[in-house]
GROMACS .gro file of C-alpha atoms in nm:
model
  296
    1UNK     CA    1   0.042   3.553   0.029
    2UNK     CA    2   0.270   3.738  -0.281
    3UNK     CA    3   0.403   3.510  -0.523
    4UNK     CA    4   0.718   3.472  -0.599
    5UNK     CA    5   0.793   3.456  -0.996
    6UNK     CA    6   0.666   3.100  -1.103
    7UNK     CA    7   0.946   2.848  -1.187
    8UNK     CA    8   0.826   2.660  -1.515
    9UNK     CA    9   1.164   2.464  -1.486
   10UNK     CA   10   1.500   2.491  -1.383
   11UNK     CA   11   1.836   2.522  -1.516
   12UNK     CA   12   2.109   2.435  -1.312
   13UNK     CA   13   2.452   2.439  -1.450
   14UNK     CA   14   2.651   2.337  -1.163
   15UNK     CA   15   2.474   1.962  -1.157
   16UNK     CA   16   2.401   1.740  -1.400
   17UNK     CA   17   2.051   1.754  -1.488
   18UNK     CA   18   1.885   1.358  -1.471
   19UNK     CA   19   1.531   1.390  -1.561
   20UNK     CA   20   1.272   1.613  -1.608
   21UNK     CA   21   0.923   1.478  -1.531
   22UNK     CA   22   0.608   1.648  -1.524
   23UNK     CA   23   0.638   1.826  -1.223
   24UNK     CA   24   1.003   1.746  -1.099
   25UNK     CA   25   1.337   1.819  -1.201
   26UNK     CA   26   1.620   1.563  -1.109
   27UNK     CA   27   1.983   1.650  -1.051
   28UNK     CA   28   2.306   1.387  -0.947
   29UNK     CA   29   2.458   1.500  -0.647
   30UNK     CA   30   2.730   1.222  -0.594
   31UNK     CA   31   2.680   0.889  -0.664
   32UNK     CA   32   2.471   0.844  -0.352
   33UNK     CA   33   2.241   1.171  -0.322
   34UNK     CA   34   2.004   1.324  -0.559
   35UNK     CA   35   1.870   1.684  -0.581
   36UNK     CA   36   1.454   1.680  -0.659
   37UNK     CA   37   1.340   2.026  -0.712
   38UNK     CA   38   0.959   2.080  -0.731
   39UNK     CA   39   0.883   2.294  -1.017
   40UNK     CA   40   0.518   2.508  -1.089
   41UNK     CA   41   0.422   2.302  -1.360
   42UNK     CA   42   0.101   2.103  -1.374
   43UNK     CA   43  -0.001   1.819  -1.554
   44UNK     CA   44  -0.333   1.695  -1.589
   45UNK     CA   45  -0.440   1.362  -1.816
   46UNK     CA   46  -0.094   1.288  -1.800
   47UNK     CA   47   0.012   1.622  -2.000
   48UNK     CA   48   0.187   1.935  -1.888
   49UNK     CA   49   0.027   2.217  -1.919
   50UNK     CA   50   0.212   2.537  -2.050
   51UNK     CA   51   0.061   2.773  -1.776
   52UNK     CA   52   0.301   2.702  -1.440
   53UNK     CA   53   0.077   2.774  -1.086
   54UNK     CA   54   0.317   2.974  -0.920
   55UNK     CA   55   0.454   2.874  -0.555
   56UNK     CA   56   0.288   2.488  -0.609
   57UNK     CA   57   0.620   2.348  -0.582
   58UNK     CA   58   0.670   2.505  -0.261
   59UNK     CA   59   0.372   2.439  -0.157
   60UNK     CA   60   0.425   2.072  -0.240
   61UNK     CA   61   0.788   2.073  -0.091
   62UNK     CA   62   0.694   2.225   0.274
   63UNK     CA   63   0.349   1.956   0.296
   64UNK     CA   64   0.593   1.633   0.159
   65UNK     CA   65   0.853   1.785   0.408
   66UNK     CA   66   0.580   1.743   0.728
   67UNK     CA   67   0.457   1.406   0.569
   68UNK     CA   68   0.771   1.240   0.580
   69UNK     CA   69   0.829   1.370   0.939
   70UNK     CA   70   0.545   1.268   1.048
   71UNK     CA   71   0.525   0.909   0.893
   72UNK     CA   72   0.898   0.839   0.951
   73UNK     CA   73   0.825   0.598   1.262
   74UNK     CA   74   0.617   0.410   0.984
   75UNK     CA   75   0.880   0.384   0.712
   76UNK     CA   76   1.216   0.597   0.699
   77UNK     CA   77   1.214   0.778   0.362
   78UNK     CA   78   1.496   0.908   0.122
   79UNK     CA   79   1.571   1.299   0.297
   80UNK     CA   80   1.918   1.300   0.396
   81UNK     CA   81   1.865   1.665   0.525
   82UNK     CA   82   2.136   1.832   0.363
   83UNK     CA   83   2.058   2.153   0.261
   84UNK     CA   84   1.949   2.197  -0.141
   85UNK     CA   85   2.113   2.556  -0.165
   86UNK     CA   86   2.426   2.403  -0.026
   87UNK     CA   87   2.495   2.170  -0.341
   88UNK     CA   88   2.444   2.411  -0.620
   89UNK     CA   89   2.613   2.676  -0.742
   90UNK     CA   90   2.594   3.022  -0.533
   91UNK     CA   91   2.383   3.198  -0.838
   92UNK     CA   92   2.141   2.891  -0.904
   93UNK     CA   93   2.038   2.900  -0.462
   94UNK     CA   94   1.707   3.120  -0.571
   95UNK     CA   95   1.599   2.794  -0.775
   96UNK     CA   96   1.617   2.575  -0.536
   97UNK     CA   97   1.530   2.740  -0.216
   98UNK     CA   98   1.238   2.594  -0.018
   99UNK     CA   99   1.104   2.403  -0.316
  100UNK     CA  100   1.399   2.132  -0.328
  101UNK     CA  101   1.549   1.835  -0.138
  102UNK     CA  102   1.847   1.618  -0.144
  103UNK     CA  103   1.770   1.274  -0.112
  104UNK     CA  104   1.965   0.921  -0.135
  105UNK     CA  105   1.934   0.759  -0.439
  106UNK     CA  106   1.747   0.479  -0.408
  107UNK     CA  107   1.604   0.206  -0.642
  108UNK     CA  108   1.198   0.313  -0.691
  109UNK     CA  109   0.989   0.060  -0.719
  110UNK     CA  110   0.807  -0.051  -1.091
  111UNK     CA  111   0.426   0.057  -0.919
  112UNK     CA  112   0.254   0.317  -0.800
  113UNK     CA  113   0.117   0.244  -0.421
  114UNK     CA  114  -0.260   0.389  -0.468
  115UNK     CA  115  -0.437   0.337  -0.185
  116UNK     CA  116  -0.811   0.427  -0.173
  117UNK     CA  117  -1.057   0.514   0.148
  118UNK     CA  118  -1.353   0.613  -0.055
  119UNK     CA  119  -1.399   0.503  -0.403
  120UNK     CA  120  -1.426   0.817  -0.679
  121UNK     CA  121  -1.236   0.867  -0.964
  122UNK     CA  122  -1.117   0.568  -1.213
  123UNK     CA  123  -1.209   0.362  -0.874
  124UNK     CA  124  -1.562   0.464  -0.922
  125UNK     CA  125  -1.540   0.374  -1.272
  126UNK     CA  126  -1.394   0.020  -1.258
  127UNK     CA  127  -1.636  -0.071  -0.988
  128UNK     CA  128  -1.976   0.066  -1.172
  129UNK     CA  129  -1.822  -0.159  -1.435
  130UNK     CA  130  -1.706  -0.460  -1.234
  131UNK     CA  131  -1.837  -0.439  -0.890
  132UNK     CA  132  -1.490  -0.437  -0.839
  133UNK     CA  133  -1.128  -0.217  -0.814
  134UNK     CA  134  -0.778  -0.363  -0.914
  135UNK     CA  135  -0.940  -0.727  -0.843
  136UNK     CA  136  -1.117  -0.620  -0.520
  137UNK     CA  137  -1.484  -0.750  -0.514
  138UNK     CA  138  -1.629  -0.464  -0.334
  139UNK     CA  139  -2.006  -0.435  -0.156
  140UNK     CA  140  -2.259  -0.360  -0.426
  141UNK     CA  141  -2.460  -0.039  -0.410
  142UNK     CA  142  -2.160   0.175  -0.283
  143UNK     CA  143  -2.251   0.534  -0.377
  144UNK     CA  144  -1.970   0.809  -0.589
  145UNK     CA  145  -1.722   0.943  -0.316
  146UNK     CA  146  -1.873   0.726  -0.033
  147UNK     CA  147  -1.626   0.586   0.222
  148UNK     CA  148  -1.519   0.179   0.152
  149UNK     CA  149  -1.715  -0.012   0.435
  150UNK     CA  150  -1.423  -0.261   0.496
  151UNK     CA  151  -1.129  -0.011   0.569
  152UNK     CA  152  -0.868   0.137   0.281
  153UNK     CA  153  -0.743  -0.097   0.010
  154UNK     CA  154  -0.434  -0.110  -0.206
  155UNK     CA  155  -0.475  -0.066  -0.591
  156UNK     CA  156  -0.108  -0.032  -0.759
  157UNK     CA  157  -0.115   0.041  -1.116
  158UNK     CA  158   0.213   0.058  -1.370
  159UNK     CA  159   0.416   0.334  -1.439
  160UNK     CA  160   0.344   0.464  -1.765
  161UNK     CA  161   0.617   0.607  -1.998
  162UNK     CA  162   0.583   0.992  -2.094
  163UNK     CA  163   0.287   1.053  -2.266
  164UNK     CA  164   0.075   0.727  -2.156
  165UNK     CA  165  -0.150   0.609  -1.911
  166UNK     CA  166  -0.088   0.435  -1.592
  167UNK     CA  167  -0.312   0.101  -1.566
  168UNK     CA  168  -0.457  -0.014  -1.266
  169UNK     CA  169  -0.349  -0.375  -1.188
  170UNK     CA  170  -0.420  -0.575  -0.953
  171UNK     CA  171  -0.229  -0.728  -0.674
  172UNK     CA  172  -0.132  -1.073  -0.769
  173UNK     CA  173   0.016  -0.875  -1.107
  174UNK     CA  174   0.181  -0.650  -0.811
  175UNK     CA  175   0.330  -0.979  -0.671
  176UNK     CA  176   0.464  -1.108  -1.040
  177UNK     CA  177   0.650  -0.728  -1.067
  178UNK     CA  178   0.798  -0.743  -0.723
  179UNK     CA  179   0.827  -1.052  -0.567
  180UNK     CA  180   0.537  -1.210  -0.295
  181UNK     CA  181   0.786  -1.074   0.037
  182UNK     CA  182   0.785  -0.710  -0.093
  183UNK     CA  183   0.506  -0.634  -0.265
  184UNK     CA  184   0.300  -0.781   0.082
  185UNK     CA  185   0.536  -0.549   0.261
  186UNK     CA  186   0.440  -0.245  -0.012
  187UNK     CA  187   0.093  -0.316   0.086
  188UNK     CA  188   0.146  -0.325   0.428
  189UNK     CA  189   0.297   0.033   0.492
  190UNK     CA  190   0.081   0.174   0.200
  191UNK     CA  191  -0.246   0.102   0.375
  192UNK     CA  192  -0.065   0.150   0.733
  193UNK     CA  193   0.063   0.551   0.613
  194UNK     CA  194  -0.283   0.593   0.476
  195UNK     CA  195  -0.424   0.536   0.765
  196UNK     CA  196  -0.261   0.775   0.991
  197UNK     CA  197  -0.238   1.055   0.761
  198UNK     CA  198  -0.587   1.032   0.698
  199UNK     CA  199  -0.670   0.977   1.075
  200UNK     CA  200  -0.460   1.319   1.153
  201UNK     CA  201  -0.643   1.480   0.897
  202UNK     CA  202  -1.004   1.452   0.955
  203UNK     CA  203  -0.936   1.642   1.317
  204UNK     CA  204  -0.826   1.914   1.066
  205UNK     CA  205  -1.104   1.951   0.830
  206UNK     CA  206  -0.962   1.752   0.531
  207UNK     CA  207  -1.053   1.446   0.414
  208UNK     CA  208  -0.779   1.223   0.201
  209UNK     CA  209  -1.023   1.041  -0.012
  210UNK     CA  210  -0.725   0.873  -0.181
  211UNK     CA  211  -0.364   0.903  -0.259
  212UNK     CA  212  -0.045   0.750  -0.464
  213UNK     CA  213   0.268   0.665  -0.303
  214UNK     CA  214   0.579   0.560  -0.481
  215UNK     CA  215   0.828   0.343  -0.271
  216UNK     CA  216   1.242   0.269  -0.352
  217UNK     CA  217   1.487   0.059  -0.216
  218UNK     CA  218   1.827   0.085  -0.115
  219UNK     CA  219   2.111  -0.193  -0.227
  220UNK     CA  220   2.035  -0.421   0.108
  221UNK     CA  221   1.698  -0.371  -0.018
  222UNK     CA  222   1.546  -0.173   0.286
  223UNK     CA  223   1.191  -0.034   0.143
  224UNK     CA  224   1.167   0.351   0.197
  225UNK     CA  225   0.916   0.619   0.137
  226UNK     CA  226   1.010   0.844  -0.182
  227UNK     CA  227   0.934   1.102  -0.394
  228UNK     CA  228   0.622   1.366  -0.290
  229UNK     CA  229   0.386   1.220   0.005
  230UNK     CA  230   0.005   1.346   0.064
  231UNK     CA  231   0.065   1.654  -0.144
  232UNK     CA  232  -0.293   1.792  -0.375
  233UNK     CA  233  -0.081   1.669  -0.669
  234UNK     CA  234  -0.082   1.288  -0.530
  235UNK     CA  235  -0.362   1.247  -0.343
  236UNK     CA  236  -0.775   1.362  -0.335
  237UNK     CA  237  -0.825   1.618  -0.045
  238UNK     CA  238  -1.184   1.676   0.042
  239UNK     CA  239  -1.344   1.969   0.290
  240UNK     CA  240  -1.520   1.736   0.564
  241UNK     CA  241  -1.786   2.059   0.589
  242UNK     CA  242  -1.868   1.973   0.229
  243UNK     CA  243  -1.824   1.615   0.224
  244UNK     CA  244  -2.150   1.384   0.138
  245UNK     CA  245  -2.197   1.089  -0.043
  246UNK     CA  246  -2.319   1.040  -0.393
  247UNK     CA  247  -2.130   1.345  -0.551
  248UNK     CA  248  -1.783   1.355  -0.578
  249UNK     CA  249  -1.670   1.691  -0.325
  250UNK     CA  250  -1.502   1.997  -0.423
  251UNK     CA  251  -1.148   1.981  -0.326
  252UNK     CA  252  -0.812   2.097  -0.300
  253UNK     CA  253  -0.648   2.000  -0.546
  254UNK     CA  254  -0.577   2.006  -0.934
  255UNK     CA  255  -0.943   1.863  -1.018
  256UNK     CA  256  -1.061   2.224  -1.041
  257UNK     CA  257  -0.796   2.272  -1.340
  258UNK     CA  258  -0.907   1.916  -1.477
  259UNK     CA  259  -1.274   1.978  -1.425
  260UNK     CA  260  -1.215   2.280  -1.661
  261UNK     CA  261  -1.043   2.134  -1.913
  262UNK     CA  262  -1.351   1.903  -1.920
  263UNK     CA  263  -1.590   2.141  -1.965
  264UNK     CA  264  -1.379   2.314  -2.221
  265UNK     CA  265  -1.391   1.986  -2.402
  266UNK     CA  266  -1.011   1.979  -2.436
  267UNK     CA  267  -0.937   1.645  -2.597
  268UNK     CA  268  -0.670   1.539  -2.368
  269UNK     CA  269  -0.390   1.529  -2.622
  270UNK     CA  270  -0.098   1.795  -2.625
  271UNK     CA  271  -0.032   2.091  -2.634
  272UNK     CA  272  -0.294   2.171  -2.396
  273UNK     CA  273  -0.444   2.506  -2.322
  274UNK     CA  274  -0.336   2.802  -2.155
  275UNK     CA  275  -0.500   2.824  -1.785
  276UNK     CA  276  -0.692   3.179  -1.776
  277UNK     CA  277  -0.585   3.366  -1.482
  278UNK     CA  278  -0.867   3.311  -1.273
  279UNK     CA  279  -0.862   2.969  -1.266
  280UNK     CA  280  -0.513   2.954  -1.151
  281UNK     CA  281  -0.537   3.211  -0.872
  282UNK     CA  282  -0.860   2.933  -0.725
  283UNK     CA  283  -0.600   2.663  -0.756
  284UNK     CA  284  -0.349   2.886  -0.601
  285UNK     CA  285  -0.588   2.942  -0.299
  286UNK     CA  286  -0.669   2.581  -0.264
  287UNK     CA  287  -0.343   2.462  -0.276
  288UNK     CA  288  -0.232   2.680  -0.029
  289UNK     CA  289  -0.574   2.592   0.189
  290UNK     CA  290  -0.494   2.259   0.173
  291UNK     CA  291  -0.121   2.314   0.341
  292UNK     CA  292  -0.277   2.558   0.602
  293UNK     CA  293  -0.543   2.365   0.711
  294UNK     CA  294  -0.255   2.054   0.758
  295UNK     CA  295   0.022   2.186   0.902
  296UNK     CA  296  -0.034   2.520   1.085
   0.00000   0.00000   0.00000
């Protein structure tokens, strides 16, 4: 596949820019739509990284774009399907083509939806220290990356400002943030969207160990699916061929670049390191892996 130059960020004159986060740009449309265009940057340990990946964000855009097709009979989510190159100006088109979508703007939700079907990561750590994840007494002896016996569970956490850490909470503080009706409800299609998309994807090859979904409301306060969905950025995807409990899998996704700023000993804190080139071109491949083995 040739790469396109990689987009770092963008700079659109013709809307007014929002936000930047740490991997999308945010642009008012009208006072109902919003344009989200999915940069190359990468962040890891809640830092970007100066070394973009090029193509993720299209990579990221087409896989969210098949997600929220697919899951739409679950929950409706925020596409309005008008067409990103037709709301910017005529010279600005080549930063938003295939890597962009307008959406309605919508009121997100104060949590991230995490749902887990195998326990790894800060899961893995808050149970070998509790027996348990965001409140959730789980069986003892569970092994690293091994499935959860009793089906997928919910674990929100916060939102963190810029520069911190989200905190995993648990769901009675869920139900304090949001109300009892909605953050149920939150659970509810979480768990429910988890389940088919990681249902689909075992038959090809991929295993979604985990993933985060973020959730916004419109003013009747209708719940919709937002943001990126079941893209290597917001979820764990594992190659079933390689899958077995007790280690935590390769997989495709940005752990590779994270596993190597480990082993570099980088201390987490910006600015953070240049990615060499041969690191990115493997997170390249598994990015694109990951979309291939989903969707074609």
């Amino acid at each position: 596949m040739t790469h396109s130059i990689a987009l770092f960020e963008t700079n659109l004159k013709s809307l007014p820019l929002l936000h930047r986060g740490k991997v999308r740009d945010i642009y008012a449309v009208d006072e109902n739509n919003l344009l989200i265009v999915q940069t190359d940057r990468l962040s890891a340990f809640d830092v970007v990284l100066p070394t973009p990946v090029p193509g993720k964000g299209k990579v990221l855009t087409q896989l969210s774009n098949f997600w929220f097709k697919k899951l739409n009979h679950i929950l409706p989510n925020h596409l309005t399907g008008i067409p990103p190159e037709s709301v910017v100006a005529q010279e600005e088109r080549e930063q938003v083509i295939d890597r962009a979508f307008v959406v309605k703007r919508l009121k997100p939700l104060p949590i991230e939806a995490i749902v887990r079907g195998y326990i790894v990561g800060s899961g893995w750590k808050d149970y070998q220290r509790t027996g348990a994840i965001s409140g959730i007494m789980l069986p003892q002896g569970l092994k690293e990356a091994e499935k959860l016996p009793m089906g997928a569970i919910f674990t929100p956490s916060t939102k963190a400002m810029a520069g911190a850490h989200d905190e995993n909470i648990s769901f009675e503080e869920c139900e304090q943030l949001l109300g009892q009706t909605l953050a149920q409800e939150v659970r509810n299609k979480a768990i429910a969207l988890y389940a088919e998309a990681a249902d689909y994807a075992v038959t090809r090859g991929v295993i979604i160990a985990d993933t985060k979904f973020e959730f916004g409301q419109d003013r009747a306060g209708n719940l919709y699916l937002i943001d990126e969905v079941l893209t290597p950025d917001s979820s764990r995807f594992w190659p079933a061929d390689q899958y077995q409990p007790g280690k935590n899998p390769p997989s495709y996704d940005k752990q590779f670049v994270r596993d190597w700023l480990e082993q570099i000993k980088w201390n987490k804190q910006p600015p953070a390191p240049v990615i060499p080139d041969d690191i990115l071109t493997q997170t390249i491949e598994r990015y694109e892996e990951a979309l291939n083995r989903l969707t074609k």
